[in-house]
Structure formats: C-alpha cells, structure tokens
Coordinates of C-alpha atoms in Angstrom, one line a residue:
M1030 CA -49.8 183.0 141.1
I1031 CA -46.3 181.4 142.1
K1032 CA -44.7 185.0 141.7
R1033 CA -47.3 186.6 143.9
L1034 CA -47.0 184.0 146.7
L1035 CA -43.2 184.3 146.4
L1036 CA -43.4 188.0 146.8
L1037 CA -45.9 187.7 149.8
F1038 CA -43.6 185.2 151.5
V1039 CA -40.6 187.3 151.2
F1040 CA -42.5 190.3 152.6
V1041 CA -43.9 188.4 155.5
C1042 CA -40.5 187.1 156.5
S1043 CA -39.0 190.8 156.4
I1044 CA -41.8 191.7 158.7
T1045 CA -41.0 188.9 161.1
N1046 CA -37.3 189.8 161.2
S1047 CA -38.1 193.4 161.5
F1048 CA -40.4 193.2 164.4
S1049 CA -37.6 191.3 166.3
Q1050 CA -35.0 193.8 165.5
G1051 CA -36.7 197.1 165.2
V1052 CA -37.3 198.7 161.8
S1053 CA -34.5 200.8 160.4
K1054 CA -35.0 203.6 157.6
A1055 CA -33.0 201.3 155.2
A1056 CA -35.6 198.4 155.9
V1057 CA -38.4 200.8 155.4
V1058 CA -37.0 201.6 151.8
E1059 CA -36.8 198.1 150.7
A1060 CA -40.2 197.1 152.3
S1061 CA -42.0 200.0 150.7
K1062 CA -40.7 198.9 147.2
K1063 CA -41.6 195.2 148.1
A1064 CA -45.2 196.3 149.2
I1065 CA -45.8 198.3 146.0
A1066 CA -44.6 195.4 144.0
I1067 CA -47.0 193.1 145.8
E1068 CA -49.9 195.4 145.5
T1069 CA -49.1 195.9 141.8
E1070 CA -49.2 192.2 141.4
N1071 CA -52.5 192.0 143.1
Q1072 CA -54.1 194.7 141.3
K1073 CA -52.6 194.1 137.8
L1074 CA -55.2 192.2 136.2
E1075 CA -58.0 194.4 137.0
L1076 CA -56.0 197.6 136.1
Q1077 CA -55.0 196.0 132.8
K1078 CA -58.7 195.2 132.0
I1079 CA -59.8 198.8 132.8
W1080 CA -57.2 200.2 130.5
S1081 CA -57.7 197.7 127.7
Q1082 CA -61.7 197.9 127.7
K1083 CA -61.5 201.7 128.5
V1084 CA -64.2 201.5 131.3
V1085 CA -64.1 201.5 134.9
T1086 CA -67.1 200.4 137.2
Q1087 CA -68.1 201.4 140.7
G1088 CA -71.0 199.5 142.1
A1089 CA -73.9 200.1 139.6
F1090 CA -72.0 202.8 137.7
E1091 CA -69.8 202.7 134.6
M1092 CA -67.5 205.3 133.3
K1093 CA -66.1 205.0 129.8
F1094 CA -63.2 206.8 128.7
A1095 CA -61.0 207.5 125.5
Y1096 CA -57.4 208.6 125.5
R1097 CA -54.7 209.9 123.2
I1098 CA -51.0 209.3 123.7
L1099 CA -48.8 212.4 122.7
G1100 CA -45.2 212.9 122.4
E1101 CA -42.2 210.9 123.6
K1102 CA -42.3 209.3 127.0
P1103 CA -40.0 211.4 129.3
A1104 CA -37.3 209.9 131.5
D1105 CA -39.5 210.4 134.6
G1106 CA -42.6 209.0 133.2
R1107 CA -45.6 210.4 131.2
S1108 CA -48.2 212.9 132.1
L1109 CA -51.8 212.2 132.5
Y1110 CA -54.4 214.9 131.8
I1111 CA -58.0 214.0 132.8
S1112 CA -60.4 216.3 130.9
L1113 CA -64.0 216.6 132.0
H1114 CA -66.8 217.3 129.3
G1115 CA -69.7 219.7 129.7
G1116 CA -73.3 218.9 129.4
G1117 CA -75.0 217.9 132.7
N1118 CA -78.8 217.6 133.3
T1119 CA -79.6 216.9 129.7
S1120 CA -80.0 213.9 127.4
S1121 CA -77.8 211.0 127.1
A1122 CA -77.2 212.0 123.3
A1123 CA -76.2 215.5 124.3
N1124 CA -73.7 214.3 126.9
D1125 CA -72.2 211.9 124.4
Q1126 CA -71.8 214.7 122.0
Q1127 CA -70.0 216.7 124.7
W1128 CA -67.8 213.9 125.5
K1129 CA -66.8 213.4 121.9
N1130 CA -66.0 217.2 121.7
Q1131 CA -63.9 216.8 124.7
I1132 CA -61.8 214.0 123.4
N1133 CA -60.0 216.5 121.0
L1134 CA -60.6 219.8 122.7
Y1135 CA -56.9 220.0 124.1
T1136 CA -53.6 218.7 122.8
P1137 CA -50.7 218.7 125.4
K1138 CA -47.3 218.4 123.8
E1139 CA -46.7 215.3 126.0
G1140 CA -48.7 212.9 127.9
V1141 CA -51.8 210.8 128.1
Y1142 CA -54.9 212.9 127.3
L1143 CA -57.9 211.1 128.8
A1144 CA -61.5 212.2 128.4
P1145 CA -63.9 210.1 130.6
R1146 CA -67.7 209.9 129.8
A1147 CA -69.8 210.8 133.0
P1148 CA -71.6 207.7 134.2
T1149 CA -74.8 209.7 134.7
N1150 CA -76.7 212.5 133.0
T1151 CA -77.4 214.6 136.1
W1152 CA -76.6 218.2 136.8
N1153 CA -73.7 217.1 139.3
L1154 CA -72.4 214.5 136.8
W1155 CA -68.8 215.0 137.8
H1156 CA -69.0 215.3 141.5
E1157 CA -71.3 212.5 142.6
D1158 CA -70.0 210.1 145.3
H1159 CA -68.9 207.4 142.8
I1160 CA -66.6 209.6 140.8
D1161 CA -63.5 209.9 143.2
D1162 CA -63.1 206.3 143.4
M1163 CA -63.3 205.7 139.8
F1164 CA -60.5 208.6 139.1
A1165 CA -58.5 206.9 141.6
E1166 CA -58.6 203.7 139.6
I1167 CA -58.0 205.4 136.4
V1168 CA -54.8 207.0 137.7
K1169 CA -53.6 203.7 138.9
A1170 CA -54.3 202.0 135.6
A1171 CA -52.4 204.9 133.6
V1172 CA -49.4 204.4 136.0
L1173 CA -49.3 200.6 135.5
N1174 CA -50.1 200.4 131.7
E1175 CA -48.7 203.7 130.3
G1176 CA -45.7 204.6 132.8
V1177 CA -47.6 207.7 134.1
N1178 CA -45.7 209.5 136.7
P1179 CA -48.2 209.9 139.6
N1180 CA -46.5 213.3 140.2
K1181 CA -47.7 214.6 136.8
V1182 CA -51.4 213.9 137.0
Y1183 CA -53.5 217.0 135.9
L1184 CA -57.2 217.7 136.0
L1185 CA -59.2 220.1 133.8
G1186 CA -62.9 220.6 133.0
Y1187 CA -65.2 222.7 130.8
S1188 CA -68.7 224.0 131.8
A1189 CA -70.3 221.2 133.7
G1190 CA -66.8 219.8 133.7
G1191 CA -65.7 222.9 135.3
D1192 CA -68.5 222.6 138.0
G1193 CA -66.9 219.2 138.8
L1194 CA -63.5 220.4 138.8
F1195 CA -64.4 223.2 141.3
Q1196 CA -65.4 220.2 143.6
L1197 CA -62.9 217.5 142.7
A1198 CA -59.7 219.6 142.6
P1199 CA -59.8 220.4 146.3
R1200 CA -61.2 217.1 147.8
M1201 CA -58.8 215.0 145.7
A1202 CA -55.9 217.6 145.7
D1203 CA -53.3 215.0 146.7
Y1204 CA -53.9 213.4 143.4
W1205 CA -53.3 216.3 141.1
A1206 CA -50.1 218.2 140.0
A1207 CA -52.3 221.1 138.9
A1208 CA -56.0 221.7 137.9
S1209 CA -57.6 224.1 135.5
M1210 CA -61.4 225.1 135.7
M1211 CA -63.1 226.4 132.5
A1212 CA -66.5 228.1 132.3
G1213 CA -67.8 226.2 135.5
H1214 CA -69.8 227.2 138.7
P1215 CA -68.1 226.7 142.1
G1216 CA -71.2 225.7 144.1
D1217 CA -70.4 225.1 147.7
A1218 CA -66.8 224.2 147.0
S1219 CA -64.1 225.2 149.6
A1220 CA -60.7 226.8 148.5
L1221 CA -58.9 225.8 151.8
S1222 CA -57.6 222.4 150.6
L1223 CA -56.0 223.9 147.4
R1224 CA -53.1 225.1 149.5
N1225 CA -50.5 222.8 147.7
L1226 CA -52.4 222.7 144.2
P1227 CA -51.8 225.2 141.6
F1228 CA -55.4 226.1 140.4
A1229 CA -56.4 228.1 137.2
I1230 CA -59.7 229.7 136.4
Y1231 CA -60.7 230.5 132.7
M1232 CA -63.9 232.4 132.2
G1233 CA -65.6 234.4 129.6
G1234 CA -66.4 237.9 131.0
A1235 CA -69.9 237.8 129.3
D1236 CA -70.6 234.3 130.6
S1237 CA -73.4 235.5 133.1
A1238 CA -75.6 232.4 133.1
Y1239 CA -75.8 231.2 136.7
K1240 CA -73.5 234.2 137.7
R1241 CA -70.4 232.1 136.7
N1242 CA -68.5 235.3 135.5
E1243 CA -69.2 237.1 138.9
L1244 CA -68.3 234.0 141.0
A1245 CA -65.1 233.6 139.0
K1246 CA -64.2 237.1 140.2
V1247 CA -65.1 236.2 143.8
W1248 CA -62.8 233.2 143.7
A1249 CA -60.0 235.2 142.3
E1250 CA -60.2 237.5 145.3
K1251 CA -60.6 234.6 147.5
L1252 CA -57.5 232.9 146.1
D1253 CA -55.5 236.2 146.1
S1254 CA -56.4 236.7 149.8
L1255 CA -55.4 233.2 150.8
Q1256 CA -52.2 233.6 148.8
T1257 CA -51.3 236.7 150.6
K1258 CA -51.9 235.4 153.9
N1259 CA -49.9 232.1 153.2
P1260 CA -46.8 233.2 150.9
G1261 CA -45.7 230.4 148.6
S1262 CA -48.9 228.8 148.8
Y1263 CA -52.2 228.9 147.0
V1264 CA -50.6 229.4 143.5
H1265 CA -53.4 230.3 141.1
D1266 CA -53.8 231.8 137.6
V1267 CA -57.1 233.6 136.9
H1268 CA -58.2 234.7 133.4
I1269 CA -61.5 236.4 133.0
Y1270 CA -61.8 237.5 129.3
E1271 CA -64.1 240.7 129.0
G1272 CA -66.6 240.4 126.4
L1273 CA -66.3 236.6 125.7
P1274 CA -69.1 234.3 126.2
H1275 CA -69.2 230.6 127.4
W1276 CA -66.9 229.7 124.8
M1277 CA -63.7 231.7 124.9
S1278 CA -62.4 231.6 121.5
R1279 CA -59.9 228.8 122.7
R1280 CA -58.2 231.1 125.0
D1281 CA -58.5 228.3 127.7
T1282 CA -55.9 226.1 125.7
N1283 CA -53.3 228.1 127.5
A1284 CA -53.9 226.3 130.6
I1285 CA -52.3 223.1 129.3
Q1286 CA -48.7 224.8 129.2
W1287 CA -49.3 226.3 132.5
M1288 CA -50.4 223.1 134.3
A1289 CA -47.6 221.2 132.7
S1290 CA -44.9 223.5 134.4
F1291 CA -45.8 222.0 137.9
T1292 CA -45.4 218.6 139.4
R1293 CA -47.5 217.4 142.5
K1294 CA -46.2 218.2 146.0
A1295 CA -47.0 214.7 147.4
L1296 CA -45.5 215.6 150.8
P1297 CA -46.0 219.3 151.6
S1298 CA -44.8 220.6 154.7
K1299 CA -48.1 222.2 155.7
V1300 CA -51.7 220.6 154.9
A1301 CA -54.9 222.4 155.1
W1302 CA -57.9 220.1 154.6
H1303 CA -61.7 220.8 154.5
Q1304 CA -63.9 217.8 154.5
D1305 CA -66.3 217.9 151.7
D1306 CA -69.6 216.2 151.7
R1307 CA -68.1 213.4 149.7
H1308 CA -66.0 212.0 152.6
H1309 CA -62.3 211.0 152.4
Q1310 CA -60.4 209.3 155.1
Q1311 CA -56.9 210.4 154.1
F1312 CA -55.6 213.7 152.3
Y1313 CA -51.9 213.8 151.8
W1314 CA -50.4 212.8 155.2
L1315 CA -53.6 213.6 157.2
G1316 CA -56.5 211.3 157.8
T1317 CA -59.4 210.5 160.0
P1318 CA -61.4 207.3 160.7
L1319 CA -64.5 209.4 161.2
P1320 CA -64.8 212.0 158.5
E1321 CA -67.7 214.6 159.1
T1322 CA -68.7 217.2 156.5
G1323 CA -67.3 220.5 157.0
K1324 CA -64.5 219.5 159.5
E1325 CA -61.2 221.2 159.0
A1326 CA -57.7 220.6 159.8
V1327 CA -54.4 222.8 159.2
V1328 CA -51.1 221.1 160.3
S1329 CA -47.6 221.7 159.5
I1330 CA -44.2 219.8 159.9
T1331 CA -41.0 221.7 160.5
K1332 CA -38.0 219.5 161.1
N1333 CA -39.2 217.2 163.8
T1334 CA -42.1 219.3 165.1
I1335 CA -45.7 218.8 164.3
T1336 CA -47.7 221.9 164.8
I1337 CA -51.6 221.6 164.8
E1338 CA -52.9 225.0 164.0
R1339 CA -56.4 223.8 163.6
N1340 CA -58.4 220.7 164.1
D1341 CA -62.1 220.2 164.2
N1342 CA -62.0 216.3 163.8
A1343 CA -62.8 214.0 166.7
Q1344 CA -60.0 211.9 165.7
L1345 CA -57.1 212.9 163.4
Y1346 CA -54.4 210.8 161.9
I1347 CA -50.9 212.1 161.0
Y1348 CA -49.1 209.7 158.7
L1349 CA -45.4 209.8 158.8
N1350 CA -42.4 208.8 156.8
D1351 CA -38.7 209.4 156.7
Q1352 CA -39.3 212.0 153.9
L1353 CA -41.3 214.2 156.0
L1354 CA -39.2 214.0 159.3
N1355 CA -36.5 212.1 161.0
L1356 CA -38.1 209.0 162.6
D1357 CA -34.9 208.1 164.1
K1358 CA -35.3 211.2 166.5
K1359 CA -37.9 212.4 169.0
I1360 CA -41.0 213.9 167.5
K1361 CA -42.7 216.8 169.0
V1362 CA -46.6 217.6 168.7
V1363 CA -47.7 220.9 169.5
L1364 CA -51.5 221.4 169.9
N1365 CA -53.0 224.9 170.9
G1366 CA -49.5 226.2 171.6
K1367 CA -48.8 223.2 174.1
T1368 CA -46.5 220.4 173.6
V1369 CA -48.6 217.1 173.9
Y1370 CA -46.1 214.7 172.6
N1371 CA -42.3 214.4 172.7
N1372 CA -41.2 210.8 171.7
K1373 CA -40.0 208.6 168.9
A1374 CA -42.7 207.1 166.9
D1375 CA -41.9 203.4 165.6
R1376 CA -41.8 202.3 162.1
K1377 CA -44.4 199.8 161.3
L1378 CA -44.2 197.6 158.3
A1379 CA -48.0 196.8 158.6
L1380 CA -48.7 200.5 157.9
I1381 CA -46.5 200.2 154.8
Q1382 CA -48.5 197.3 153.3
T1383 CA -51.7 199.2 153.9
T1384 CA -50.7 202.6 152.6
A1385 CA -49.1 200.9 149.3
K1386 CA -52.4 199.9 148.1
R1387 CA -52.6 203.3 146.3
L1388 CA -49.6 202.1 144.3
D1389 CA -48.0 205.6 145.0
L1390 CA -44.6 205.3 146.5
D1391 CA -44.5 208.9 147.6
L1392 CA -47.5 208.3 149.7
V1393 CA -46.4 205.2 151.5
F1394 CA -46.1 205.8 155.2
S1395 CA -44.4 203.7 158.1
A1396 CA -45.6 205.6 161.1
R1397 CA -48.9 207.1 162.4
L1398 CA -50.0 209.3 165.3
L1399 CA -53.8 209.6 166.4
I1400 CA -54.7 212.9 168.0
K1401 CA -57.8 212.2 170.2
D1402 CA -59.3 214.3 173.2
G1403 CA -56.1 216.5 173.0
K1404 CA -53.8 213.6 173.5
V1405 CA -51.5 211.8 171.0
I1406 CA -51.5 208.0 170.7
E1407 CA -49.0 206.2 168.6
Q1408 CA -50.8 203.7 166.2

C-alpha cells in the first residue's frame, strides 16, 4: 500500500509540473512507464488471483481455464495462445469433454497454451457479451504472471470455437497477433476489421453441416478481394481439404507455426473498424463514446496527416501518441477531401493515465481528437 501511494504521489507531482511547463515527448515516455507501473500495482492482486485460481469472472459468469507452459522464455517475452473448444448448445458434460480435449489439442514450440472453458452451454458460447472482457483480463493476467509479450497473443478455435473466433477475431483484432479458425461458421461476422490481423481458415471440404465448407470458400474469396484492394493488408491463409470431414486428420495443427511467424501491429498506419453488436468503445487508435451496431470507420495516418476515408459514427475519437506521428508539429485532418483541422494537439498526462489501464504500453496515448458534426475538437 505504501509503495502504491508513493507511486501515485510521484505521478501526481509530475502531472502538476507538466501542466505548468507543457508536456514534452520525453516527459510522456516517463509518464507512460509510471502510469503502467501504477496500474499494474492497482490490478496486481486481482490478476494474480485469476492466474493462481485459473478462473476469471464477469458479473454472474465464470470462466475456468487450464494452461501449459512450453519451451524457453524468449528475451522479448512469452507467446500466449488462447484456444477455444467446440461443443456449444449441448450438455455441460459434453462441453466439459470438448474443453479437456482442447487442452492438449495443439502444442506450440514456445509459449503459454491456454484453453478456457466457456461460461455457458449455449450455441454462441464463445461470442456472448461477457467473453470479450474475460479475455482482456486473461491477457493482462498472463502478461503480469508469465511475462507474456502483448504483441505475441494468438487466438484459435475449433468447431463452435471456430464460430466464436469468426466473431472475436475482428471485434478484438487489436489484441491478437494472428488468429486461426478451424471448422467453424462465420454467422454475421464482418471481415472489415481484419485489416491488420493475419487470419487463417482451416476447413474440411466435406464438412457440409450448416454449409461450413461453402462459407469457408466465400470467406476465402472475400479475403482475397480485400487483400487485392488493399495491398499489404488482410493477410490470410486458407486451407480447404477436399474430402476431409469436420475433423481434418490434424492438418489444422499447421496453423500454430503460421501464427507464430507474426507479431501484433499495435499501431497500424490505417485502421478499418466495423462495430459489432457487442459494442467496443476503442479499437487500436480509434474510439467512440457512442458505439452503434454496424457503424464503420476507415482512417489512415501518413506522416502528420490524418485522412478519414469513412466514418458513420456520430462521434469518433482519434487517439494519438508520438509513435503514430509527431506531436511537436501541426496535425492535419482531412475529412471528405477537405482539411478540417491543422493545428498542434497538446499532450495530456491525464489521458496517459486512463489509457494505461489496459497494461499495454504500446497502446498508451497522450492526445485525442474528437470528430463530431464534421468538425475536429481537441479533447
């Protein structure tokens, strides 16, 4: 407690001094580290409890998990693989069996391989509203307790787990380094948000239940088209094994090595965001205080110019830091081909403290712009 209060006192003093002198890039670097340290201290006991008890709760829901630690820890931190079991709308015993199978289904050469047990036994067990926050807590717990690198977190899922992955990969794309879907159904998922997330599909060519094999081909074409229109983005790897059924004779294990070749793009130069019916208020360096299902935004940053190619949101936040652009210079914002802002954005330490709650240093921001009614407002 004394250590926590001391850290807080030092941080508050730095904020007071910086407000009177203006906030420099160097001050932001130090403040970001301090903010992460404070938030780590504040969340440490809960995250240690989650990891030691192997369970995370969200309201009335409880998610148990099991994990295996494989290989030597690399200098840049361990990898984390979150592997989603199948089952779904069946008995608790059947889903338990699927979970136990998932625990040993894949064996990465290195990393923390973690298989959670879905909190419910519903058809959409992996993409109900509570899942996103639970996974966010698991990632933080793994980072704190096992030295996982936030840029090496991977998501994969089989059957009903693949259903969930189709939904979770795009709506939480800013968490994952790569994602692999095995034998699942896409439902109403949108591929737009996969712009910066390498995405694999593994499917048996004879897996015709719910037209899974046909829809896998549709998605392959969709991702091919997106990649053609956006060179260098929408990286994907699709395997449809002709004649193989729902279980693909372990061909899907090849996904592990493929995923491991990628690290997360925490600050991509262009973000495409489709708002799922499970709302999120932030996605990479975009955000909104008023999320609405189906709203989309496509925004890019080139040097110190922010170009808003599309925005359906009534209010859109653009979070900034010195890794994205030069905050010591003027920032130009172009909306509908027109320059609507050309000014410097002040660094604010209060925003650093707020965005540090995720315990992800790469996604700590010191400035923010609000796009509203065709105008830009510095926040």
